[in-house]
PDB file of N, CA and C in Angstrom:
ATOM      1  N   MET A 114     156.314 -20.895 285.870  1.00  0.00           N
ATOM      2  CA  MET A 114     156.300 -20.189 287.142  1.00  0.00           C
ATOM      3  C   MET A 114     155.495 -20.988 288.158  1.00  0.00           C
ATOM      4  N   THR A 115     155.885 -20.918 289.390  1.00  0.00           N
ATOM      5  CA  THR A 115     155.209 -21.637 290.461  1.00  0.00           C
ATOM      6  C   THR A 115     153.977 -20.882 290.930  1.00  0.00           C
ATOM      7  N   GLY A 116     153.160 -21.539 291.750  1.00  0.00           N
ATOM      8  CA  GLY A 116     151.973 -20.908 292.319  1.00  0.00           C
ATOM      9  C   GLY A 116     152.304 -20.081 293.543  1.00  0.00           C
ATOM     10  N   LEU A 117     153.529 -20.023 293.933  1.00  0.00           N
ATOM     11  CA  LEU A 117     153.971 -19.240 295.076  1.00  0.00           C
ATOM     12  C   LEU A 117     154.543 -17.921 294.574  1.00  0.00           C
ATOM     13  N   SER A 118     154.273 -16.856 295.293  1.00  0.00           N
ATOM     14  CA  SER A 118     154.880 -15.576 294.935  1.00  0.00           C
ATOM     15  C   SER A 118     155.234 -14.833 296.216  1.00  0.00           C
ATOM     16  N   PHE A 119     156.173 -13.930 296.094  1.00  0.00           N
ATOM     17  CA  PHE A 119     156.605 -13.150 297.244  1.00  0.00           C
ATOM     18  C   PHE A 119     155.732 -11.909 297.402  1.00  0.00           C
ATOM     19  N   THR A 120     155.339 -11.648 298.635  1.00  0.00           N
ATOM     20  CA  THR A 120     154.578 -10.441 298.950  1.00  0.00           C
ATOM     21  C   THR A 120     155.557  -9.278 299.138  1.00  0.00           C
ATOM     22  N   LYS A 121     155.019  -8.079 299.305  1.00  0.00           N
ATOM     23  CA  LYS A 121     155.876  -6.918 299.599  1.00  0.00           C
ATOM     24  C   LYS A 121     156.634  -7.145 300.901  1.00  0.00           C
ATOM     25  N   GLY A 122     155.974  -7.748 301.873  1.00  0.00           N
ATOM     26  CA  GLY A 122     156.629  -8.059 303.143  1.00  0.00           C
ATOM     27  C   GLY A 122     157.773  -9.040 302.966  1.00  0.00           C
ATOM     28  N   ASP A 123     157.561 -10.058 302.128  1.00  0.00           N
ATOM     29  CA  ASP A 123     158.620 -11.032 301.832  1.00  0.00           C
ATOM     30  C   ASP A 123     159.820 -10.336 301.192  1.00  0.00           C
ATOM     31  N   MET A 124     159.524  -9.465 300.232  1.00  0.00           N
ATOM     32  CA  MET A 124     160.603  -8.748 299.541  1.00  0.00           C
ATOM     33  C   MET A 124     161.366  -7.848 300.503  1.00  0.00           C
ATOM     34  N   ASN A 125     160.658  -7.238 301.432  1.00  0.00           N
ATOM     35  CA  ASN A 125     161.312  -6.409 302.443  1.00  0.00           C
ATOM     36  C   ASN A 125     162.229  -7.260 303.319  1.00  0.00           C
ATOM     37  N   SER A 126     161.772  -8.453 303.695  1.00  0.00           N
ATOM     38  CA  SER A 126     162.602  -9.362 304.496  1.00  0.00           C
ATOM     39  C   SER A 126     163.861  -9.760 303.736  1.00  0.00           C
ATOM     40  N   ILE A 127     163.720 -10.023 302.450  1.00  0.00           N
ATOM     41  CA  ILE A 127     164.877 -10.370 301.616  1.00  0.00           C
ATOM     42  C   ILE A 127     165.858  -9.206 301.562  1.00  0.00           C
ATOM     43  N   ARG A 128     165.344  -8.001 301.340  1.00  0.00           N
ATOM     44  CA  ARG A 128     166.225  -6.824 301.285  1.00  0.00           C
ATOM     45  C   ARG A 128     166.964  -6.623 302.616  1.00  0.00           C
ATOM     46  N   LEU A 129     166.258  -6.801 303.728  1.00  0.00           N
ATOM     47  CA  LEU A 129     166.898  -6.659 305.048  1.00  0.00           C
ATOM     48  C   LEU A 129     168.006  -7.696 305.219  1.00  0.00           C
ATOM     49  N   ALA A 130     167.726  -8.942 304.840  1.00  0.00           N
ATOM     50  CA  ALA A 130     168.728 -10.008 304.965  1.00  0.00           C
ATOM     51  C   ALA A 130     169.955  -9.711 304.110  1.00  0.00           C
ATOM     52  N   ILE A 131     169.737  -9.252 302.889  1.00  0.00           N
ATOM     53  CA  ILE A 131     170.851  -8.933 301.996  1.00  0.00           C
ATOM     54  C   ILE A 131     171.654  -7.760 302.544  1.00  0.00           C
ATOM     55  N   SER A 132     170.958  -6.759 303.095  1.00  0.00           N
ATOM     56  CA  SER A 132     171.651  -5.574 303.603  1.00  0.00           C
ATOM     57  C   SER A 132     172.553  -5.896 304.795  1.00  0.00           C
ATOM     58  N   GLU A 133     172.229  -6.952 305.533  1.00  0.00           N
ATOM     59  CA  GLU A 133     173.067  -7.366 306.667  1.00  0.00           C
ATOM     60  C   GLU A 133     174.370  -7.999 306.203  1.00  0.00           C
ATOM     61  N   GLY A 134     174.350  -8.562 305.006  1.00  0.00           N
ATOM     62  CA  GLY A 134     175.541  -9.242 304.505  1.00  0.00           C
ATOM     63  C   GLY A 134     175.743 -10.577 305.196  1.00  0.00           C
ATOM     64  N   GLY A 135     176.911 -11.123 305.079  1.00  0.00           N
ATOM     65  CA  GLY A 135     177.222 -12.405 305.709  1.00  0.00           C
ATOM     66  C   GLY A 135     176.456 -13.540 305.060  1.00  0.00           C
ATOM     67  N   LYS A 136     176.043 -14.495 305.885  1.00  0.00           N
ATOM     68  CA  LYS A 136     175.284 -15.646 305.404  1.00  0.00           C
ATOM     69  C   LYS A 136     173.820 -15.242 305.288  1.00  0.00           C
ATOM     70  N   ILE A 137     173.463 -14.718 304.154  1.00  0.00           N
ATOM     71  CA  ILE A 137     172.137 -14.142 303.914  1.00  0.00           C
ATOM     72  C   ILE A 137     171.029 -15.138 304.239  1.00  0.00           C
ATOM     73  N   TRP A 138     171.157 -16.374 303.790  1.00  0.00           N
ATOM     74  CA  TRP A 138     170.097 -17.364 303.971  1.00  0.00           C
ATOM     75  C   TRP A 138     169.848 -17.669 305.446  1.00  0.00           C
ATOM     76  N   GLU A 139     170.819 -17.404 306.306  1.00  0.00           N
ATOM     77  CA  GLU A 139     170.686 -17.679 307.737  1.00  0.00           C
ATOM     78  C   GLU A 139     170.079 -16.505 308.511  1.00  0.00           C
ATOM     79  N   SER A 140     169.779 -15.419 307.860  1.00  0.00           N
ATOM     80  CA  SER A 140     169.255 -14.225 308.515  1.00  0.00           C
ATOM     81  C   SER A 140     167.933 -14.506 309.221  1.00  0.00           C
ATOM     82  N   LYS A 141     167.792 -13.955 310.406  1.00  0.00           N
ATOM     83  CA  LYS A 141     166.545 -14.096 311.176  1.00  0.00           C
ATOM     84  C   LYS A 141     165.375 -13.425 310.462  1.00  0.00           C
ATOM     85  N   HIS A 142     165.657 -12.498 309.586  1.00  0.00           N
ATOM     86  CA  HIS A 142     164.608 -11.809 308.835  1.00  0.00           C
ATOM     87  C   HIS A 142     163.877 -12.749 307.863  1.00  0.00           C
ATOM     88  N   LEU A 143     164.475 -13.883 307.561  1.00  0.00           N
ATOM     89  CA  LEU A 143     163.890 -14.795 306.576  1.00  0.00           C
ATOM     90  C   LEU A 143     163.097 -15.944 307.180  1.00  0.00           C
ATOM     91  N   ALA A 144     162.996 -16.005 308.500  1.00  0.00           N
ATOM     92  CA  ALA A 144     162.349 -17.148 309.160  1.00  0.00           C
ATOM     93  C   ALA A 144     160.929 -17.396 308.655  1.00  0.00           C
ATOM     94  N   THR A 145     160.115 -16.379 308.602  1.00  0.00           N
ATOM     95  CA  THR A 145     158.730 -16.539 308.156  1.00  0.00           C
ATOM     96  C   THR A 145     158.672 -16.911 306.685  1.00  0.00           C
ATOM     97  N   LEU A 146     159.486 -16.267 305.871  1.00  0.00           N
ATOM     98  CA  LEU A 146     159.517 -16.559 304.437  1.00  0.00           C
ATOM     99  C   LEU A 146     159.958 -17.998 304.182  1.00  0.00           C
ATOM    100  N   LYS A 147     160.962 -18.460 304.895  1.00  0.00           N
ATOM    101  CA  LYS A 147     161.450 -19.813 304.707  1.00  0.00           C
ATOM    102  C   LYS A 147     160.390 -20.844 305.110  1.00  0.00           C
ATOM    103  N   ARG A 148     159.645 -20.560 306.146  1.00  0.00           N
ATOM    104  CA  ARG A 148     158.557 -21.447 306.552  1.00  0.00           C
ATOM    105  C   ARG A 148     157.498 -21.523 305.435  1.00  0.00           C
ATOM    106  N   LYS A 149     157.200 -20.364 304.847  1.00  0.00           N
ATOM    107  CA  LYS A 149     156.237 -20.286 303.741  1.00  0.00           C
ATOM    108  C   LYS A 149     156.727 -21.102 302.540  1.00  0.00           C
ATOM    109  N   ILE A 150     157.986 -20.958 302.195  1.00  0.00           N
ATOM    110  CA  ILE A 150     158.579 -21.691 301.070  1.00  0.00           C
ATOM    111  C   ILE A 150     158.539 -23.195 301.335  1.00  0.00           C
ATOM    112  N   LYS A 151     158.963 -23.598 302.519  1.00  0.00           N
ATOM    113  CA  LYS A 151     159.001 -25.024 302.847  1.00  0.00           C
ATOM    114  C   LYS A 151     157.601 -25.629 302.826  1.00  0.00           C
ATOM    115  N   ASN A 152     156.636 -24.951 303.417  1.00  0.00           N
ATOM    116  CA  ASN A 152     155.266 -25.459 303.429  1.00  0.00           C
ATOM    117  C   ASN A 152     154.708 -25.586 302.016  1.00  0.00           C
ATOM    118  N   TYR A 153     155.005 -24.605 301.178  1.00  0.00           N
ATOM    119  CA  TYR A 153     154.527 -24.640 299.790  1.00  0.00           C
ATOM    120  C   TYR A 153     155.100 -25.848 299.038  1.00  0.00           C
ATOM    121  N   TYR A 154     156.413 -26.030 299.122  1.00  0.00           N
ATOM    122  CA  TYR A 154     157.025 -27.120 298.371  1.00  0.00           C
ATOM    123  C   TYR A 154     156.697 -28.487 298.965  1.00  0.00           C
ATOM    124  N   ARG A 155     156.489 -28.565 300.255  1.00  0.00           N
ATOM    125  CA  ARG A 155     156.038 -29.834 300.834  1.00  0.00           C
ATOM    126  C   ARG A 155     154.719 -30.235 300.199  1.00  0.00           C
ATOM    127  N   LYS A 156     153.827 -29.278 300.078  1.00  0.00           N
ATOM    128  CA  LYS A 156     152.507 -29.555 299.507  1.00  0.00           C
ATOM    129  C   LYS A 156     152.604 -29.891 298.013  1.00  0.00           C
ATOM    130  N   THR A 157     153.300 -29.048 297.245  1.00  0.00           N
ATOM    131  CA  THR A 157     153.340 -29.252 295.790  1.00  0.00           C
ATOM    132  C   THR A 157     154.154 -30.485 295.385  1.00  0.00           C
ATOM    133  N   GLN A 158     155.098 -30.898 296.206  1.00  0.00           N
ATOM    134  CA  GLN A 158     155.893 -32.099 295.925  1.00  0.00           C
ATOM    135  C   GLN A 158     155.228 -33.348 296.503  1.00  0.00           C
ATOM    136  N   GLY A 159     154.045 -33.201 297.042  1.00  0.00           N
ATOM    137  CA  GLY A 159     153.343 -34.360 297.589  1.00  0.00           C
ATOM    138  C   GLY A 159     154.025 -34.959 298.790  1.00  0.00           C
ATOM    139  N   GLU A 160     154.609 -34.093 299.636  1.00  0.00           N
ATOM    140  CA  GLU A 160     155.309 -34.548 300.849  1.00  0.00           C
ATOM    141  C   GLU A 160     156.423 -35.541 300.517  1.00  0.00           C
ATOM    142  N   GLN A 161     157.199 -35.235 299.452  1.00  0.00           N
ATOM    143  CA  GLN A 161     158.304 -36.099 299.062  1.00  0.00           C
ATOM    144  C   GLN A 161     159.579 -35.295 298.874  1.00  0.00           C
ATOM    145  N   CYS A 162     160.705 -35.915 299.184  1.00  0.00           N
ATOM    146  CA  CYS A 162     162.016 -35.333 298.904  1.00  0.00           C
ATOM    147  C   CYS A 162     162.151 -35.184 297.396  1.00  0.00           C
ATOM    148  N   CYS A 163     162.713 -34.079 296.953  1.00  0.00           N
ATOM    149  CA  CYS A 163     162.857 -33.842 295.507  1.00  0.00           C
ATOM    150  C   CYS A 163     163.865 -34.791 294.859  1.00  0.00           C
ATOM    151  N   TYR A 164     164.697 -35.464 295.642  1.00  0.00           N
ATOM    152  CA  TYR A 164     165.699 -36.368 295.084  1.00  0.00           C
ATOM    153  C   TYR A 164     165.286 -37.844 295.229  1.00  0.00           C
ATOM    154  N   CYS A 165     165.109 -38.307 296.460  1.00  0.00           N
ATOM    155  CA  CYS A 165     164.847 -39.737 296.677  1.00  0.00           C
ATOM    156  C   CYS A 165     163.361 -40.075 296.715  1.00  0.00           C
ATOM    157  N   ARG A 166     162.516 -39.071 296.769  1.00  0.00           N
ATOM    158  CA  ARG A 166     161.057 -39.230 296.795  1.00  0.00           C
ATOM    159  C   ARG A 166     160.543 -39.901 298.074  1.00  0.00           C
ATOM    160  N   LYS A 167     161.390 -39.956 299.117  1.00  0.00           N
ATOM    161  CA  LYS A 167     160.942 -40.493 300.403  1.00  0.00           C
ATOM    162  C   LYS A 167     159.777 -39.645 300.891  1.00  0.00           C
ATOM    163  N   ASN A 168     158.746 -40.315 301.391  1.00  0.00           N
ATOM    164  CA  ASN A 168     157.569 -39.623 301.895  1.00  0.00           C
ATOM    165  C   ASN A 168     157.886 -38.961 303.227  1.00  0.00           C
ATOM    166  N   SER A 169     157.495 -37.707 303.365  1.00  0.00           N
ATOM    167  CA  SER A 169     157.774 -36.954 304.603  1.00  0.00           C
ATOM    168  C   SER A 169     156.497 -36.588 305.361  1.00  0.00           C
ATOM    169  N   THR A 170     155.396 -37.231 305.026  1.00  0.00           N
ATOM    170  CA  THR A 170     154.135 -36.962 305.715  1.00  0.00           C
ATOM    171  C   THR A 170     154.319 -37.189 307.209  1.00  0.00           C
ATOM    172  N   GLY A 171     153.919 -36.214 307.998  1.00  0.00           N
ATOM    173  CA  GLY A 171     154.014 -36.315 309.451  1.00  0.00           C
ATOM    174  C   GLY A 171     155.384 -35.991 310.028  1.00  0.00           C
ATOM    175  N   GLU A 172     156.373 -35.779 309.167  1.00  0.00           N
ATOM    176  CA  GLU A 172     157.716 -35.442 309.641  1.00  0.00           C
ATOM    177  C   GLU A 172     157.755 -33.982 310.100  1.00  0.00           C
ATOM    178  N   PHE A 173     158.608 -33.711 311.055  1.00  0.00           N
ATOM    179  CA  PHE A 173     158.820 -32.344 311.490  1.00  0.00           C
ATOM    180  C   PHE A 173     159.545 -31.574 310.391  1.00  0.00           C
ATOM    181  N   ASN A 174     159.293 -30.271 310.308  1.00  0.00           N
ATOM    182  CA  ASN A 174     159.964 -29.435 309.309  1.00  0.00           C
ATOM    183  C   ASN A 174     161.476 -29.496 309.433  1.00  0.00           C
ATOM    184  N   MET A 175     161.978 -29.797 310.647  1.00  0.00           N
ATOM    185  CA  MET A 175     163.429 -29.798 310.870  1.00  0.00           C
ATOM    186  C   MET A 175     164.142 -30.907 310.108  1.00  0.00           C
ATOM    187  N   VAL A 176     163.430 -31.961 309.704  1.00  0.00           N
ATOM    188  CA  VAL A 176     164.098 -33.059 308.993  1.00  0.00           C
ATOM    189  C   VAL A 176     164.117 -32.818 307.492  1.00  0.00           C
ATOM    190  N   LEU A 177     163.598 -31.666 307.080  1.00  0.00           N
ATOM    191  CA  LEU A 177     163.578 -31.298 305.665  1.00  0.00           C
ATOM    192  C   LEU A 177     164.291 -29.974 305.471  1.00  0.00           C
ATOM    193  N   ASP A 178     164.974 -29.856 304.360  1.00  0.00           N
ATOM    194  CA  ASP A 178     165.694 -28.630 304.041  1.00  0.00           C
ATOM    195  C   ASP A 178     165.116 -28.000 302.784  1.00  0.00           C
ATOM    196  N   ILE A 179     165.152 -26.679 302.743  1.00  0.00           N
ATOM    197  CA  ILE A 179     164.874 -26.009 301.481  1.00  0.00           C
ATOM    198  C   ILE A 179     166.125 -26.206 300.634  1.00  0.00           C
ATOM    199  N   GLU A 180     165.929 -26.797 299.492  1.00  0.00           N
ATOM    200  CA  GLU A 180     167.043 -27.128 298.606  1.00  0.00           C
ATOM    201  C   GLU A 180     167.198 -26.062 297.532  1.00  0.00           C
ATOM    202  N   HIS A 181     168.417 -25.587 297.384  1.00  0.00           N
ATOM    203  CA  HIS A 181     168.767 -24.704 296.269  1.00  0.00           C
ATOM    204  C   HIS A 181     169.364 -25.595 295.193  1.00  0.00           C
ATOM    205  N   VAL A 182     168.639 -25.792 294.115  1.00  0.00           N
ATOM    206  CA  VAL A 182     169.088 -26.676 293.046  1.00  0.00           C
ATOM    207  C   VAL A 182     170.426 -26.179 292.511  1.00  0.00           C
ATOM    208  N   LEU A 183     170.508 -24.895 292.192  1.00  0.00           N
ATOM    209  CA  LEU A 183     171.790 -24.267 291.882  1.00  0.00           C
ATOM    210  C   LEU A 183     172.306 -23.737 293.214  1.00  0.00           C
ATOM    211  N   PRO A 184     173.411 -24.254 293.726  1.00  0.00           N
ATOM    212  CA  PRO A 184     173.842 -23.969 295.095  1.00  0.00           C
ATOM    213  C   PRO A 184     174.093 -22.485 295.380  1.00  0.00           C
ATOM    214  N   LYS A 185     173.480 -22.020 296.455  1.00  0.00           N
ATOM    215  CA  LYS A 185     173.620 -20.614 296.847  1.00  0.00           C
ATOM    216  C   LYS A 185     175.037 -20.295 297.299  1.00  0.00           C
ATOM    217  N   GLY A 186     175.803 -21.304 297.661  1.00  0.00           N
ATOM    218  CA  GLY A 186     177.165 -21.103 298.119  1.00  0.00           C
ATOM    219  C   GLY A 186     178.167 -20.819 297.010  1.00  0.00           C
ATOM    220  N   LYS A 187     177.787 -21.080 295.798  1.00  0.00           N
ATOM    221  CA  LYS A 187     178.678 -20.819 294.658  1.00  0.00           C
ATOM    222  C   LYS A 187     178.394 -19.417 294.135  1.00  0.00           C
ATOM    223  N   ALA A 188     179.438 -18.632 294.006  1.00  0.00           N
ATOM    224  CA  ALA A 188     179.294 -17.225 293.606  1.00  0.00           C
ATOM    225  C   ALA A 188     178.474 -17.053 292.333  1.00  0.00           C
ATOM    226  N   ALA A 189     178.679 -17.926 291.368  1.00  0.00           N
ATOM    227  CA  ALA A 189     177.967 -17.801 290.088  1.00  0.00           C
ATOM    228  C   ALA A 189     176.460 -17.978 290.230  1.00  0.00           C
ATOM    229  N   PHE A 190     176.026 -18.647 291.309  1.00  0.00           N
ATOM    230  CA  PHE A 190     174.610 -18.951 291.470  1.00  0.00           C
ATOM    231  C   PHE A 190     173.921 -18.143 292.562  1.00  0.00           C
ATOM    232  N   ARG A 191     174.652 -17.305 293.284  1.00  0.00           N
ATOM    233  CA  ARG A 191     174.041 -16.532 294.377  1.00  0.00           C
ATOM    234  C   ARG A 191     172.844 -15.709 293.927  1.00  0.00           C
ATOM    235  N   LYS A 192     172.891 -15.228 292.706  1.00  0.00           N
ATOM    236  CA  LYS A 192     171.793 -14.391 292.204  1.00  0.00           C
ATOM    237  C   LYS A 192     170.483 -15.171 292.102  1.00  0.00           C
ATOM    238  N   PHE A 193     170.548 -16.501 292.160  1.00  0.00           N
ATOM    239  CA  PHE A 193     169.350 -17.337 292.084  1.00  0.00           C
ATOM    240  C   PHE A 193     168.850 -17.791 293.461  1.00  0.00           C
ATOM    241  N   MET A 194     169.443 -17.265 294.528  1.00  0.00           N
ATOM    242  CA  MET A 194     169.125 -17.699 295.884  1.00  0.00           C
ATOM    243  C   MET A 194     167.634 -17.612 296.204  1.00  0.00           C
ATOM    244  N   PHE A 195     166.975 -16.590 295.706  1.00  0.00           N
ATOM    245  CA  PHE A 195     165.558 -16.394 296.006  1.00  0.00           C
ATOM    246  C   PHE A 195     164.657 -16.632 294.796  1.00  0.00           C
ATOM    247  N   HIS A 196     165.174 -17.242 293.743  1.00  0.00           N
ATOM    248  CA  HIS A 196     164.343 -17.572 292.584  1.00  0.00           C
ATOM    249  C   HIS A 196     163.542 -18.821 292.923  1.00  0.00           C
ATOM    250  N   LEU A 197     162.244 -18.713 292.863  1.00  0.00           N
ATOM    251  CA  LEU A 197     161.387 -19.826 293.255  1.00  0.00           C
ATOM    252  C   LEU A 197     161.628 -21.076 292.413  1.00  0.00           C
ATOM    253  N   GLU A 198     162.021 -20.899 291.160  1.00  0.00           N
ATOM    254  CA  GLU A 198     162.296 -22.041 290.296  1.00  0.00           C
ATOM    255  C   GLU A 198     163.566 -22.781 290.713  1.00  0.00           C
ATOM    256  N   ASN A 199     164.371 -22.176 291.570  1.00  0.00           N
ATOM    257  CA  ASN A 199     165.608 -22.787 292.040  1.00  0.00           C
ATOM    258  C   ASN A 199     165.432 -23.459 293.399  1.00  0.00           C
ATOM    259  N   LEU A 200     164.238 -23.418 293.937  1.00  0.00           N
ATOM    260  CA  LEU A 200     163.998 -23.947 295.279  1.00  0.00           C
ATOM    261  C   LEU A 200     163.148 -25.206 295.236  1.00  0.00           C
ATOM    262  N   SER A 201     163.373 -26.061 296.227  1.00  0.00           N
ATOM    263  CA  SER A 201     162.629 -27.298 296.366  1.00  0.00           C
ATOM    264  C   SER A 201     162.768 -27.732 297.825  1.00  0.00           C
ATOM    265  N   VAL A 202     162.265 -28.900 298.169  1.00  0.00           N
ATOM    266  CA  VAL A 202     162.435 -29.443 299.516  1.00  0.00           C
ATOM    267  C   VAL A 202     163.087 -30.810 299.399  1.00  0.00           C
ATOM    268  N   ALA A 203     164.127 -31.000 300.200  1.00  0.00           N
ATOM    269  CA  ALA A 203     164.849 -32.274 300.214  1.00  0.00           C
ATOM    270  C   ALA A 203     164.977 -32.771 301.646  1.00  0.00           C
ATOM    271  N   CYS A 204     165.050 -34.083 301.799  1.00  0.00           N
ATOM    272  CA  CYS A 204     165.331 -34.622 303.131  1.00  0.00           C
ATOM    273  C   CYS A 204     166.778 -34.265 303.475  1.00  0.00           C
ATOM    274  N   LYS A 205     167.082 -34.214 304.747  1.00  0.00           N
ATOM    275  CA  LYS A 205     168.437 -33.830 305.172  1.00  0.00           C
ATOM    276  C   LYS A 205     169.495 -34.756 304.578  1.00  0.00           C
ATOM    277  N   ARG A 206     169.184 -36.047 304.527  1.00  0.00           N
ATOM    278  CA  ARG A 206     170.162 -37.018 304.004  1.00  0.00           C
ATOM    279  C   ARG A 206     170.541 -36.666 302.566  1.00  0.00           C
ATOM    280  N   CYS A 207     169.554 -36.478 301.717  1.00  0.00           N
ATOM    281  CA  CYS A 207     169.845 -36.154 300.311  1.00  0.00           C
ATOM    282  C   CYS A 207     170.522 -34.796 300.184  1.00  0.00           C
ATOM    283  N   ASN A 208     170.055 -33.828 300.941  1.00  0.00           N
ATOM    284  CA  ASN A 208     170.643 -32.495 300.859  1.00  0.00           C
ATOM    285  C   ASN A 208     172.126 -32.538 301.222  1.00  0.00           C
ATOM    286  N   MET A 209     172.476 -33.290 302.236  1.00  0.00           N
ATOM    287  CA  MET A 209     173.875 -33.388 302.635  1.00  0.00           C
ATOM    288  C   MET A 209     174.694 -34.154 301.599  1.00  0.00           C
ATOM    289  N   LEU A 210     174.109 -35.186 300.995  1.00  0.00           N
ATOM    290  CA  LEU A 210     174.812 -35.946 299.956  1.00  0.00           C
ATOM    291  C   LEU A 210     175.091 -35.060 298.743  1.00  0.00           C
ATOM    292  N   VAL A 211     174.117 -34.253 298.348  1.00  0.00           N
ATOM    293  CA  VAL A 211     174.301 -33.375 297.207  1.00  0.00           C
ATOM    294  C   VAL A 211     175.398 -32.356 297.504  1.00  0.00           C
ATOM    295  N   LYS A 212     175.393 -31.792 298.693  1.00  0.00           N
ATOM    296  CA  LYS A 212     176.432 -30.820 299.074  1.00  0.00           C
ATOM    297  C   LYS A 212     177.812 -31.472 299.079  1.00  0.00           C
ATOM    298  N   LYS A 213     177.874 -32.676 299.661  1.00  0.00           N
ATOM    299  CA  LYS A 213     179.149 -33.387 299.753  1.00  0.00           C
ATOM    300  C   LYS A 213     179.698 -33.707 298.372  1.00  0.00           C
ATOM    301  N   ASP A 214     178.829 -34.111 297.459  1.00  0.00           N
ATOM    302  CA  ASP A 214     179.265 -34.488 296.119  1.00  0.00           C
ATOM    303  C   ASP A 214     179.533 -33.303 295.226  1.00  0.00           C
ATOM    304  N   ASP A 215     179.130 -32.100 295.688  1.00  0.00           N
ATOM    305  CA  ASP A 215     179.375 -30.865 294.928  1.00  0.00           C
ATOM    306  C   ASP A 215     178.791 -30.944 293.523  1.00  0.00           C
ATOM    307  N   ILE A 216     177.522 -31.402 293.465  1.00  0.00           N
ATOM    308  CA  ILE A 216     176.835 -31.488 292.173  1.00  0.00           C
ATOM    309  C   ILE A 216     175.657 -30.550 292.128  1.00  0.00           C
TER     310      ILE A 216
END
């Protein structure tokens, strides 16, 4: 288990996002939670992309993506969308390559 955990407020934001339907991960209700997740993984990964290990020290958060190791877009893996063990941080280049390759 990771050192990050969801608060009651985080869980409420997740429930609100799910209740809206559609593209859950894009919900405005998740903005604060996503910032928390990204900051946590940036720190624990030593400011490195989980794939290429490129250093991201000093980079803006916009050049990094929260990576779903098991893709949230695949129906079989949607249930893992908010599992902390399924999340990481990747540079945009690697994240797009992984999506394109469908791996």
